[in-house]
CSV table of C-alpha atoms in Angstrom, one decimal:
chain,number,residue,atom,x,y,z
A,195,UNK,CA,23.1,-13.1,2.9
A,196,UNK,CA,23.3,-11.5,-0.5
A,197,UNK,CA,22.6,-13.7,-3.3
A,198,UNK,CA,22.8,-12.7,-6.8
A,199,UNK,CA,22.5,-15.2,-9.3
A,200,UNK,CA,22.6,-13.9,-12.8
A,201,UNK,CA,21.9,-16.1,-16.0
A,202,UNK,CA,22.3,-15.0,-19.3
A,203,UNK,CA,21.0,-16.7,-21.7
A,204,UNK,CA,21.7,-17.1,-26.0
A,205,UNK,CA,20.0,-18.4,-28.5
A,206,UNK,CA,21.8,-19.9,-31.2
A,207,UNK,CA,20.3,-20.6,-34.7
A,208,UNK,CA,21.6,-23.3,-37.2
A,209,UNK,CA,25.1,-22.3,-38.2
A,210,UNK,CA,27.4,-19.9,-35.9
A,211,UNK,CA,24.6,-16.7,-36.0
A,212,UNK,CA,24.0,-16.3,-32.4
A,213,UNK,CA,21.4,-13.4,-31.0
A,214,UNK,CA,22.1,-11.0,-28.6
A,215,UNK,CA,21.7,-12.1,-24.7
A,216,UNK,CA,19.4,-11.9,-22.4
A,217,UNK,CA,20.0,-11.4,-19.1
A,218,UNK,CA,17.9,-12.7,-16.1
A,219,UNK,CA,18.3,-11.1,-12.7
A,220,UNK,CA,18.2,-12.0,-9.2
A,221,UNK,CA,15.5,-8.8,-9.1
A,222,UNK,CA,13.4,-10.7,-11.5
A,223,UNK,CA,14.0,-8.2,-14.2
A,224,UNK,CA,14.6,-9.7,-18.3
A,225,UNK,CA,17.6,-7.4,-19.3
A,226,UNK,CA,17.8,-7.6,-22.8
A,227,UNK,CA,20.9,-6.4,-24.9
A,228,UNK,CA,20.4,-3.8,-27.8
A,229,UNK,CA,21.9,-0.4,-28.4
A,230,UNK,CA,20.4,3.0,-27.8
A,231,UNK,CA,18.1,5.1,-30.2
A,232,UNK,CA,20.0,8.2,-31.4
A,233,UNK,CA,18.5,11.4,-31.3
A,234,UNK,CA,19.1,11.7,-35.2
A,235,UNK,CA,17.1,8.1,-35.7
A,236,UNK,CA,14.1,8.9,-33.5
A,237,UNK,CA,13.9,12.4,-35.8
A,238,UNK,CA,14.2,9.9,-39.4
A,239,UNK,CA,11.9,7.5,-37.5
A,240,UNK,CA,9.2,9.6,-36.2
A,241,UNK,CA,10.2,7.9,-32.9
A,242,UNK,CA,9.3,9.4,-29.4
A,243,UNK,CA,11.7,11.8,-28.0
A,244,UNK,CA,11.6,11.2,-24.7
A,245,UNK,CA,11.0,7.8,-24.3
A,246,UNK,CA,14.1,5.3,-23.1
A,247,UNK,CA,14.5,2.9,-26.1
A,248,UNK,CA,16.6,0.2,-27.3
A,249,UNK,CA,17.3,-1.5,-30.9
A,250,UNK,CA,17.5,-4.9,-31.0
A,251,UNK,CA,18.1,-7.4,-34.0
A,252,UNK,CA,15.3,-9.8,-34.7
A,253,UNK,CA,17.4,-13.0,-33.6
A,254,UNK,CA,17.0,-11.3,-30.2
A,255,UNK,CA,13.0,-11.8,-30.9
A,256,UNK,CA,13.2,-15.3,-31.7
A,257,UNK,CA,14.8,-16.2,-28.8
A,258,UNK,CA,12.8,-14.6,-26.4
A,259,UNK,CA,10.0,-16.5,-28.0
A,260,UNK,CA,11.9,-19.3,-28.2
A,261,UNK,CA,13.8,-19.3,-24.5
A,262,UNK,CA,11.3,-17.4,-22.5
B,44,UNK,CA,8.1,-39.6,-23.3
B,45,UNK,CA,10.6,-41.2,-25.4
B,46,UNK,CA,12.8,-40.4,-28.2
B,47,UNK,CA,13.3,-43.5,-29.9
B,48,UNK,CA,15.7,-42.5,-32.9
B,49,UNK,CA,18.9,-42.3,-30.7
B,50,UNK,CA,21.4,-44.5,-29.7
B,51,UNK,CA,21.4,-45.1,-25.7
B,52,UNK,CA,23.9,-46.8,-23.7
B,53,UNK,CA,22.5,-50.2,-22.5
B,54,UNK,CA,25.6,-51.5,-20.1
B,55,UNK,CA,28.8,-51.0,-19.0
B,56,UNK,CA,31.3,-53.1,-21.6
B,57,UNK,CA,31.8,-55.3,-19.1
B,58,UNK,CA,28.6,-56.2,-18.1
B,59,UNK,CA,27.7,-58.2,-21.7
B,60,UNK,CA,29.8,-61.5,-21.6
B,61,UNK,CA,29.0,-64.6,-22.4
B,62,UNK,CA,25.6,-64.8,-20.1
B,63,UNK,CA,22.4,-62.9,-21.3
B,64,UNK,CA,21.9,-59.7,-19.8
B,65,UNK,CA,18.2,-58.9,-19.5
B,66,UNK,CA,17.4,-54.9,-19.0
B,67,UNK,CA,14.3,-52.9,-19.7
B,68,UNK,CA,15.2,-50.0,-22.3
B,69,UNK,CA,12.3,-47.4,-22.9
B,70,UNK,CA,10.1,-49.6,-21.8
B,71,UNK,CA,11.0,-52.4,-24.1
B,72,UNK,CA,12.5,-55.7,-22.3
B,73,UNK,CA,15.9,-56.1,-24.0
B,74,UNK,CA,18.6,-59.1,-23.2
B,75,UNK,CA,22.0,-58.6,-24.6
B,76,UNK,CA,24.5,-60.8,-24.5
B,77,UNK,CA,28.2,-62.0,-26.6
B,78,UNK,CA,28.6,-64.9,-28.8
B,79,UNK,CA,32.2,-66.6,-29.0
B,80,UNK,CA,33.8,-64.1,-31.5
B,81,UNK,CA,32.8,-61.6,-29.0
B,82,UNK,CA,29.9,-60.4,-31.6
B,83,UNK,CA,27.5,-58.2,-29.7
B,84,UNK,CA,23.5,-59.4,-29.8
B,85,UNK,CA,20.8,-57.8,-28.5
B,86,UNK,CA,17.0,-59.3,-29.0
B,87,UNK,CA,13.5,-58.4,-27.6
B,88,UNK,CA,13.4,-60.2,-24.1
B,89,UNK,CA,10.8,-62.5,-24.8
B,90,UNK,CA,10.6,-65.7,-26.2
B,91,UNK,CA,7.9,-65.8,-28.8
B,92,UNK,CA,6.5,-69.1,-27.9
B,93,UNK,CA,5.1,-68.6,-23.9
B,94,UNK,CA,7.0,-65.4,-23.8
B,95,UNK,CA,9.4,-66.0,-20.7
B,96,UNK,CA,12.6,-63.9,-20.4
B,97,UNK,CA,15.1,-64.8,-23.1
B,98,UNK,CA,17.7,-63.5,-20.6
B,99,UNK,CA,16.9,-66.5,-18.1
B,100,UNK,CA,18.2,-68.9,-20.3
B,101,UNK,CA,21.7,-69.9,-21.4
B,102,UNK,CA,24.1,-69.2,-24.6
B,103,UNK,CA,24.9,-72.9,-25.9
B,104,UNK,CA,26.9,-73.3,-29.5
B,105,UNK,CA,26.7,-69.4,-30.0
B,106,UNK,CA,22.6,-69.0,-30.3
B,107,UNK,CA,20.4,-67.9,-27.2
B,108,UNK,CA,18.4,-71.0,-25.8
B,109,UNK,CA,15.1,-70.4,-23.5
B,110,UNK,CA,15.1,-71.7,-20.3
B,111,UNK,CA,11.3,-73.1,-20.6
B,112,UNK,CA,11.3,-75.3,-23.4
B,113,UNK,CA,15.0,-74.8,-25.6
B,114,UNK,CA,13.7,-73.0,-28.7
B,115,UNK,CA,16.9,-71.8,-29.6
B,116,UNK,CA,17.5,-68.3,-31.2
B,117,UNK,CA,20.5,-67.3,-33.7
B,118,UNK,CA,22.1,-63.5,-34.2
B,119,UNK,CA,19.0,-63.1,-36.7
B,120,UNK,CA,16.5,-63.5,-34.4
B,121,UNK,CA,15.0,-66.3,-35.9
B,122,UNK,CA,14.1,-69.4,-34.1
B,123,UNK,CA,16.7,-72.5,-35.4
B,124,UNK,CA,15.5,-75.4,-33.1
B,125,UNK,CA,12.4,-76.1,-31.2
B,126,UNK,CA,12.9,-79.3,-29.4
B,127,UNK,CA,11.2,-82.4,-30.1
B,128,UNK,CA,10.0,-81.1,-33.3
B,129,UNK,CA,11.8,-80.6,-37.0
B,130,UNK,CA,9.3,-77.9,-38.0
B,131,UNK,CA,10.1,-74.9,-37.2
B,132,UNK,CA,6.9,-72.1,-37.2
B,133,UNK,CA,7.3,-69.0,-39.5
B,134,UNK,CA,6.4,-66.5,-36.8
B,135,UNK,CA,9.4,-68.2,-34.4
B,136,UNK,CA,11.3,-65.0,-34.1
B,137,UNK,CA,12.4,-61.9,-31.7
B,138,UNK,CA,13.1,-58.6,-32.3
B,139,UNK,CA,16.8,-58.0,-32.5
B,140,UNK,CA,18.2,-54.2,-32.1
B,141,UNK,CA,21.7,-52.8,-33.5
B,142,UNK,CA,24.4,-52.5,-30.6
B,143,UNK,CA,27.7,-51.5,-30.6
B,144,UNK,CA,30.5,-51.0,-28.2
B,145,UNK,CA,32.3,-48.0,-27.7
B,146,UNK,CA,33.7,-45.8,-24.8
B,147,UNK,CA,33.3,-48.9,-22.5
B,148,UNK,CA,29.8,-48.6,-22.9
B,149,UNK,CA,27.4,-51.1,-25.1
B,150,UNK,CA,25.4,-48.6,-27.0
B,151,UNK,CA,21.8,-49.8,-28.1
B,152,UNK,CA,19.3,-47.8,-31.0
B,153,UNK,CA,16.1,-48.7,-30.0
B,154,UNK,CA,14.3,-46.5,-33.1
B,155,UNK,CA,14.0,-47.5,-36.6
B,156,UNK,CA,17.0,-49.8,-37.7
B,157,UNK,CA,17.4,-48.3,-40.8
B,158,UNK,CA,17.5,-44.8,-39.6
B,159,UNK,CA,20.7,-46.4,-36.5
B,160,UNK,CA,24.1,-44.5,-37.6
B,161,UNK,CA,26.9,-45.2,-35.1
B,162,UNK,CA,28.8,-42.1,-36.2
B,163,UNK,CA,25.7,-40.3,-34.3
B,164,UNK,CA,26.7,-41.9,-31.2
B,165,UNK,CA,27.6,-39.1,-28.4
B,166,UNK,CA,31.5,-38.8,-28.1
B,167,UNK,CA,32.2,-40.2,-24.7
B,168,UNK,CA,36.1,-40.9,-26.0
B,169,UNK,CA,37.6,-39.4,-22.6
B,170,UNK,CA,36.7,-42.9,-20.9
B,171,UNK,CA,39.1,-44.9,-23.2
B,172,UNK,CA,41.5,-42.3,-24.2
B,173,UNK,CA,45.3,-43.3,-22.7
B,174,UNK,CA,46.0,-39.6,-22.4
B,175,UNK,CA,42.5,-40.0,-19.7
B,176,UNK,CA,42.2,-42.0,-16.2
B,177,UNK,CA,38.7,-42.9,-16.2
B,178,UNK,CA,36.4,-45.4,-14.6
B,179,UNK,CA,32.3,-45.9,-15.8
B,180,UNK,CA,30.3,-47.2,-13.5
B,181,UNK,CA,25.9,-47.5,-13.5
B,182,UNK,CA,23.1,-46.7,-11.2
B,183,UNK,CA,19.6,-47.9,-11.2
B,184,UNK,CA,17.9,-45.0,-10.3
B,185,UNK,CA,13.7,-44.8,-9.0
B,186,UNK,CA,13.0,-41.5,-11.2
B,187,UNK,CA,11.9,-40.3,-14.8
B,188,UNK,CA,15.3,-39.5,-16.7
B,189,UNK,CA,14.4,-35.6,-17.6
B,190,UNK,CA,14.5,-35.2,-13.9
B,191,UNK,CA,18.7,-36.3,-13.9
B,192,UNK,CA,18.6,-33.9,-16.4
B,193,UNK,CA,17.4,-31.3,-15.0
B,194,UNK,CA,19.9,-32.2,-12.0
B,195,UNK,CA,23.0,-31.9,-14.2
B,196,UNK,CA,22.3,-28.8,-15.8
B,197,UNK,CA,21.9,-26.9,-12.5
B,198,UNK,CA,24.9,-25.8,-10.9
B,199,UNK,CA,22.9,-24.3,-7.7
B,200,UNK,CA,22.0,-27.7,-6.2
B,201,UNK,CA,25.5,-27.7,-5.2
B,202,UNK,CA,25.3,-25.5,-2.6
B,203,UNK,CA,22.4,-27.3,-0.7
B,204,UNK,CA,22.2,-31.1,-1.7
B,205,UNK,CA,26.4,-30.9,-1.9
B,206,UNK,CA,27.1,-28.8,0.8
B,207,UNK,CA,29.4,-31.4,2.6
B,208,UNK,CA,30.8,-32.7,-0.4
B,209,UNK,CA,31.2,-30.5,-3.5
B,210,UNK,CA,29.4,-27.7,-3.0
B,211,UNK,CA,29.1,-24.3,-0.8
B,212,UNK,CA,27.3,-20.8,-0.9
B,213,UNK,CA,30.0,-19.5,-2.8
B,214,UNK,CA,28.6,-21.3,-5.9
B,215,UNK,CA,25.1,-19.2,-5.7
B,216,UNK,CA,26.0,-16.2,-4.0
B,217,UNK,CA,27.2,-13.7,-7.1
B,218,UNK,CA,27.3,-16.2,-9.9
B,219,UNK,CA,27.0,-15.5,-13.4
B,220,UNK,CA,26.2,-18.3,-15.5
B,221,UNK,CA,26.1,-18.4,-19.2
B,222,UNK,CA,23.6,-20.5,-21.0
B,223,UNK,CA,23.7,-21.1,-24.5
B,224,UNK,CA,21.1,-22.7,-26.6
B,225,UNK,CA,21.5,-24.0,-29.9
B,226,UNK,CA,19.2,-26.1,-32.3
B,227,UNK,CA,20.2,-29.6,-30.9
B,228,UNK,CA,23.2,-28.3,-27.7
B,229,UNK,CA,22.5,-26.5,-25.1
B,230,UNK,CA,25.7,-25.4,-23.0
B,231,UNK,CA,25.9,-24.2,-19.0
B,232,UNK,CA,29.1,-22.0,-18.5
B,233,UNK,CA,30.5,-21.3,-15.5
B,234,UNK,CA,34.3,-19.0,-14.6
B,235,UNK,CA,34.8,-18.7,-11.0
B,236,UNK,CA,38.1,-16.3,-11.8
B,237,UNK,CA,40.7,-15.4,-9.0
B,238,UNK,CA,39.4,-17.7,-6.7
B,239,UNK,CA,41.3,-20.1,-4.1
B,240,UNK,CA,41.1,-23.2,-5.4
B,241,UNK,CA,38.8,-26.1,-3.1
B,242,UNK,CA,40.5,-28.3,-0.9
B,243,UNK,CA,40.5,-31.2,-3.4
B,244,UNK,CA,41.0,-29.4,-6.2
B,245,UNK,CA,45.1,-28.3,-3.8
B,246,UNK,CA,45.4,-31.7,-3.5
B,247,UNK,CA,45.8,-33.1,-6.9
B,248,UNK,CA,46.6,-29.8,-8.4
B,249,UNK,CA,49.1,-28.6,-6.0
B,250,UNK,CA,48.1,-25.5,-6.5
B,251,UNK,CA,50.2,-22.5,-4.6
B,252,UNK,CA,47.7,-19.7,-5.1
B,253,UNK,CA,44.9,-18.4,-7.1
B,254,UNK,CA,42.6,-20.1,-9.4
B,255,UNK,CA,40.8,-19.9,-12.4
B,256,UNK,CA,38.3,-22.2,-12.0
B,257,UNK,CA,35.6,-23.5,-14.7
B,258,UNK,CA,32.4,-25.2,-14.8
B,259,UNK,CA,31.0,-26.7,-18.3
B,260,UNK,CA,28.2,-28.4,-18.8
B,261,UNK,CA,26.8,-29.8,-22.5
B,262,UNK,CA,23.9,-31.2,-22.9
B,263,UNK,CA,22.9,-33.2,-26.0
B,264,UNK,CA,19.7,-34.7,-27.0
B,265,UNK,CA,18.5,-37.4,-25.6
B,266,UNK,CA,20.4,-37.4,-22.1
B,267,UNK,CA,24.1,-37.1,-22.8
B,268,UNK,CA,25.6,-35.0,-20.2
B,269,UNK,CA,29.0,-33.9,-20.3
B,270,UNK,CA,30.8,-31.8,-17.5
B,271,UNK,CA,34.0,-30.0,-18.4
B,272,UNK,CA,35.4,-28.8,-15.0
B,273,UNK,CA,39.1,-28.1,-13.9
B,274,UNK,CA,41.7,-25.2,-12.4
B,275,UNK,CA,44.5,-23.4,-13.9
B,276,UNK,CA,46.7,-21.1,-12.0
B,277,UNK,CA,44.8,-17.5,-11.8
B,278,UNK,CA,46.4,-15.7,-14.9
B,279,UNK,CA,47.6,-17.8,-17.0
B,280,UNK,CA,44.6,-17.4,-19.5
B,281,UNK,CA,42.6,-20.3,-19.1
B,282,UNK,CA,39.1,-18.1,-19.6
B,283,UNK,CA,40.6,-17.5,-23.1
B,284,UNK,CA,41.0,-21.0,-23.6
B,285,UNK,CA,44.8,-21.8,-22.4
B,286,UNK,CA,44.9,-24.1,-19.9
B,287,UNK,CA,48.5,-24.2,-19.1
B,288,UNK,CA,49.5,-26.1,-15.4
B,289,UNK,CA,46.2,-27.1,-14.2
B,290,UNK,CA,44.2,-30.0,-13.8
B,291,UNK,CA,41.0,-30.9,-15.6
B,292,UNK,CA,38.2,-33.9,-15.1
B,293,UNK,CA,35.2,-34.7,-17.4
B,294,UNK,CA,32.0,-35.8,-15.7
B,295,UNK,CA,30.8,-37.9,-18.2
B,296,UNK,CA,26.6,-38.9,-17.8
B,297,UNK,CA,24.7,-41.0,-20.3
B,298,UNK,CA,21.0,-41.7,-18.8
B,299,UNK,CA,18.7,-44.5,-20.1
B,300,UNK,CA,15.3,-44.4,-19.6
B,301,UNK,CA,13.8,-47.7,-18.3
B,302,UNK,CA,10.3,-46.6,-17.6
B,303,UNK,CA,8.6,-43.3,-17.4
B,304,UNK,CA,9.5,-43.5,-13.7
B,305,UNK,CA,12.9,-45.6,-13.7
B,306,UNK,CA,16.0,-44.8,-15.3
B,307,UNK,CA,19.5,-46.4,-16.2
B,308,UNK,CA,22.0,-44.3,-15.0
B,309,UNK,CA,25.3,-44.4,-16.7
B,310,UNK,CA,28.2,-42.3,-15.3
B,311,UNK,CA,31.9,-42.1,-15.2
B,312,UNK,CA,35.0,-39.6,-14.1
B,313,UNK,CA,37.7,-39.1,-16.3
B,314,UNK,CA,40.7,-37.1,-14.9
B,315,UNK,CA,43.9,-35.8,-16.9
B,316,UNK,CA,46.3,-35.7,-14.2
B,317,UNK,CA,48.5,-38.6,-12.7
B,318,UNK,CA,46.2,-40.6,-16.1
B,319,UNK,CA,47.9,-43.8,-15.3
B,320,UNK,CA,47.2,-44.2,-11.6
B,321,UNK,CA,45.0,-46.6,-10.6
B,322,UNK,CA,44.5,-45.3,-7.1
B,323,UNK,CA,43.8,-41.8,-8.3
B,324,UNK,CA,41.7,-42.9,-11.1
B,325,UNK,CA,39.5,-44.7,-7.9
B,326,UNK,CA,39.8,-41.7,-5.4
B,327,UNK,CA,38.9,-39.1,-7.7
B,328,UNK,CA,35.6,-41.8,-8.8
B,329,UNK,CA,35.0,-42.4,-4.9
B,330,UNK,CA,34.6,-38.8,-4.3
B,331,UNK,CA,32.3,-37.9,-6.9
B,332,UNK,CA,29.9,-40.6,-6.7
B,333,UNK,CA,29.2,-39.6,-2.6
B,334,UNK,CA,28.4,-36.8,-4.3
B,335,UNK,CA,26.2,-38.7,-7.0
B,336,UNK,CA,24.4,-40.7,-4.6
B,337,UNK,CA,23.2,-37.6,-2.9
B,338,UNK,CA,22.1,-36.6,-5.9
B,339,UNK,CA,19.6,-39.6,-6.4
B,340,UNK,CA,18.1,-39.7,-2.8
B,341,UNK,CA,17.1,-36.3,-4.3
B,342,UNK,CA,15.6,-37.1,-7.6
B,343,UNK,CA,14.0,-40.4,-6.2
B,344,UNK,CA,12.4,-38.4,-3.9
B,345,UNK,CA,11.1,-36.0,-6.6
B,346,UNK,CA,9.8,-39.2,-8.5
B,347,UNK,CA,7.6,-40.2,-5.1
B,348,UNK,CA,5.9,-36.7,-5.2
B,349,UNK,CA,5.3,-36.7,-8.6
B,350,UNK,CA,3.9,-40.2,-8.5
B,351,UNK,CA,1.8,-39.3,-5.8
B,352,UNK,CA,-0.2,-36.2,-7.7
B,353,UNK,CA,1.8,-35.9,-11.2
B,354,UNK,CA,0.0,-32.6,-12.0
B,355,UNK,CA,0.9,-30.9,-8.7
B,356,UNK,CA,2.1,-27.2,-10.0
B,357,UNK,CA,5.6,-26.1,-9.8
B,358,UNK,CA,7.3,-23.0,-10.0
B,359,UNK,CA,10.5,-22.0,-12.5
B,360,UNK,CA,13.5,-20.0,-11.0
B,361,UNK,CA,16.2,-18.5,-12.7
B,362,UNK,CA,18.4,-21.4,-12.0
B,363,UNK,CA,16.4,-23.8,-13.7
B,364,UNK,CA,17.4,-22.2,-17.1
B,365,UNK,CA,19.6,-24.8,-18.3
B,366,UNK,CA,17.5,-27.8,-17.6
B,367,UNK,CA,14.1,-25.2,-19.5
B,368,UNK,CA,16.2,-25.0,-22.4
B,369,UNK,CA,17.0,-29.2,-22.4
B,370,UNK,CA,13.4,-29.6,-22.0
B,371,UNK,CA,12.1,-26.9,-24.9
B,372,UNK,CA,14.9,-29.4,-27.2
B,373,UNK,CA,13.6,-32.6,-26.2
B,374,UNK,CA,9.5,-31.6,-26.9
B,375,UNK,CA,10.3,-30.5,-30.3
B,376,UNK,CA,12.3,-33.8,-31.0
B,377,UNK,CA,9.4,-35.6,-30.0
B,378,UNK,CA,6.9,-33.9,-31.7
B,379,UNK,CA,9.2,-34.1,-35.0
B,380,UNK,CA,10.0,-38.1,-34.1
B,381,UNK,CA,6.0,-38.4,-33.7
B,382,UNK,CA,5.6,-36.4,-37.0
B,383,UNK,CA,7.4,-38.8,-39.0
B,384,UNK,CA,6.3,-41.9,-37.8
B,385,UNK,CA,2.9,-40.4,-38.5
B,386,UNK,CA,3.9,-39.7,-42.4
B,387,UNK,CA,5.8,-43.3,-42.7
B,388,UNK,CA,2.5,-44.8,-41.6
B,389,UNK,CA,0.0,-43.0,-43.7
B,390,UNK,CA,2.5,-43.8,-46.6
B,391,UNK,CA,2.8,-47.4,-45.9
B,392,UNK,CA,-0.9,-47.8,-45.7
């Protein structure tokens, strides 16, 4: 039987500002939501070219800490 | 653990008449009871003089008499006859608590009497609302209270504990659920979308096809519980929030803890279809509390084993992410409540 349960959870601070989710999987993998690194930002950035990486907003941080 | 500076529900409405009412409340022996006027009371259980049970005596000429020796006690708390004697000690008093009735409940603040608010008093309107059918009803319960929690804020349990009644694989096999955690709220969603609607859910619905179905759980500090679930016809855009043509119920759950280990359980069903008939108002409550009392066989069961070796590990799953996030709340409250009691102290010394 396939099971795939899937929460997502998000934080919410005081007021309506909510961070971005995060995802738990049924693989036990912590997806977290961001956007890609542009090619131009890892160049201003000194950031590594090759590398998969995401940019997330600090809420995002503080909930991890907060959630996980 | 207890958070003191909340207000609790202490009995059903109907349970506080005339006759005292004795009930443990956070560990704390409480006995409620109604004067003629209908005036709520609710003192420390415990005479001050050889402290039996106030709630064994009687109400006679509106005060609260004990059943040992007759000291009689007034809405203040204060002693206003000892029997056999004019004087009257200094120190002849009980503890009295603010109460209020609302929602059919008798709500009880157990904290600081100064700090008791009843406009912080969890909104449990859809049990007295016209527009609702509703019946409350109570369960003593063998089990810490964070463990009905817990319960409430996992939708997976359904599909094992409620597989005859409520529940099936359906409700863990490709589910997404949506849990959202704010300072003081933390909120369990679930859409089932373009389903067929459940066999009880046709019934009262009369529903012809497809369903949108939803699954709502919020969960405020200390133990309020309040489950949001219903049907609209597949479509019609309840996900967006128009419910147009379907049926809705609120699962309303307000838990008291007793002891560390023993917990009043307050419940009731609300239903927004047929709101005015009796018998649906009693076959929709029969249903859901089959499903309730499998629930506590389960959590009693938990409370043995814990009893038995409380620091016996266990293990998180993702399902448990709801009742986590109630948890994380509930320890920061504490540690805040114990915080200031700490400050008040050292100021008052």
């Amino acid at each position: 039987m396939a099971v795939n349960f899937r929460v997502e959870l998000i934080w919410k601070e005081s007021g309506d500002k909510e961070a971005a989710s995060i995802f738990l999987t049924s693989d036990g993998r912590v997806i977290l939501q961001g956007r890609g690194v542009s090619a131009e930002e890892r160049d201003k950035l000194a950031l590594p070219r090759d590398a998969e990486l995401i940019s997330v907003d600090r809420n995002l941080i503080r909930a991890i800490k907060d959630m996980l | 653990m207890f958070l003191r500076n909340y207000w609790y529900v202490a009995a059903l409405d109907e349970e506080v008449r005339d006759r005292p009412l004795g009930r443990t409340i956070l560990g704390e022996p409480v006995v409620l009871f109604r004067t003629a006027d209908g005036a709520l009371h609710a003192f420390e259980d415990r005479c001050p003089h050889r402290r039996l049970p106030l709630s064994m005596g009687k109400i006679v000429d509106d005060v609260l008499q004990c059943h040992y020796h007759g000291l009689r006690f007034a809405g203040s708390g204060l002693c206003v006859r000892v029997p056999g004697q004019d004087h009257i000690p200094q120190n002849a008093r009980v503890r009295t608590y603010p109460v209020v009735a609302r929602y059919r409940w008798i709500w009880i603040w157990m904290g600081d009497p100064a700090l008791a608010d009843p406009a912080q008093i969890c909104d449990f309107h859809w049990l007295s609302d016209p527009d609702w059918g509703a019946k409350p009803s109570y369960l003593h319960v063998e089990a810490n209270w964070q463990l009905i929690v817990d319960n409430l804020l996992d939708l997976t349990h359904l599909a094992f504990v409620h597989e005859t009644t409520i529940g099936n694989m359906a409700l863990v096999e490709h589910a997404a659920v949506k849990v959202q955690r704010a300072p003081n709220n933390v909120l369990v969603t679930r859409w089932i979308v373009d389903q067929p609607a459940p066999p009880t859910f046709v019934k009262v619905g009369k529903f012809t096809g497809n369903v949108d179905r939803w699954q709502i759980i919020d969960y405020t500090p200390p133990a309020f519980l309040r489950l949001d679930v219903g049907a609209c016809p597949t479509g019609t855009g309840a996900p967006e929030g128009r419910r147009v043509g379907g049926i809705g119920m609120r699962n309303l759950n307000a838990i008291t803890p007793e002891t560390e280990t023993t917990s009043h359980y307050f419940w009731g069903q609300a239903h927004d279809f047929e709101p005015h008939n009796a018998a649906m108002t009693e076959r929709v409550f029969e249903q859901i509390k089959t499903a309730f009392l499998e629930d506590v066989a389960v959590f009693t069961a938990q409370q043995r084993m814990i009893s038995l070796k409380p620091d016996a590990p266990q293990v998180d799953i993702n399902a448990d992410a709801g009742g986590i996030q109630a948890r994380r709340i509930v320890d920061r409250l504490y540690r805040e409540e114990q915080a200031a009691a700490a400050a008040h102290a050292t100021a008052a010394e």
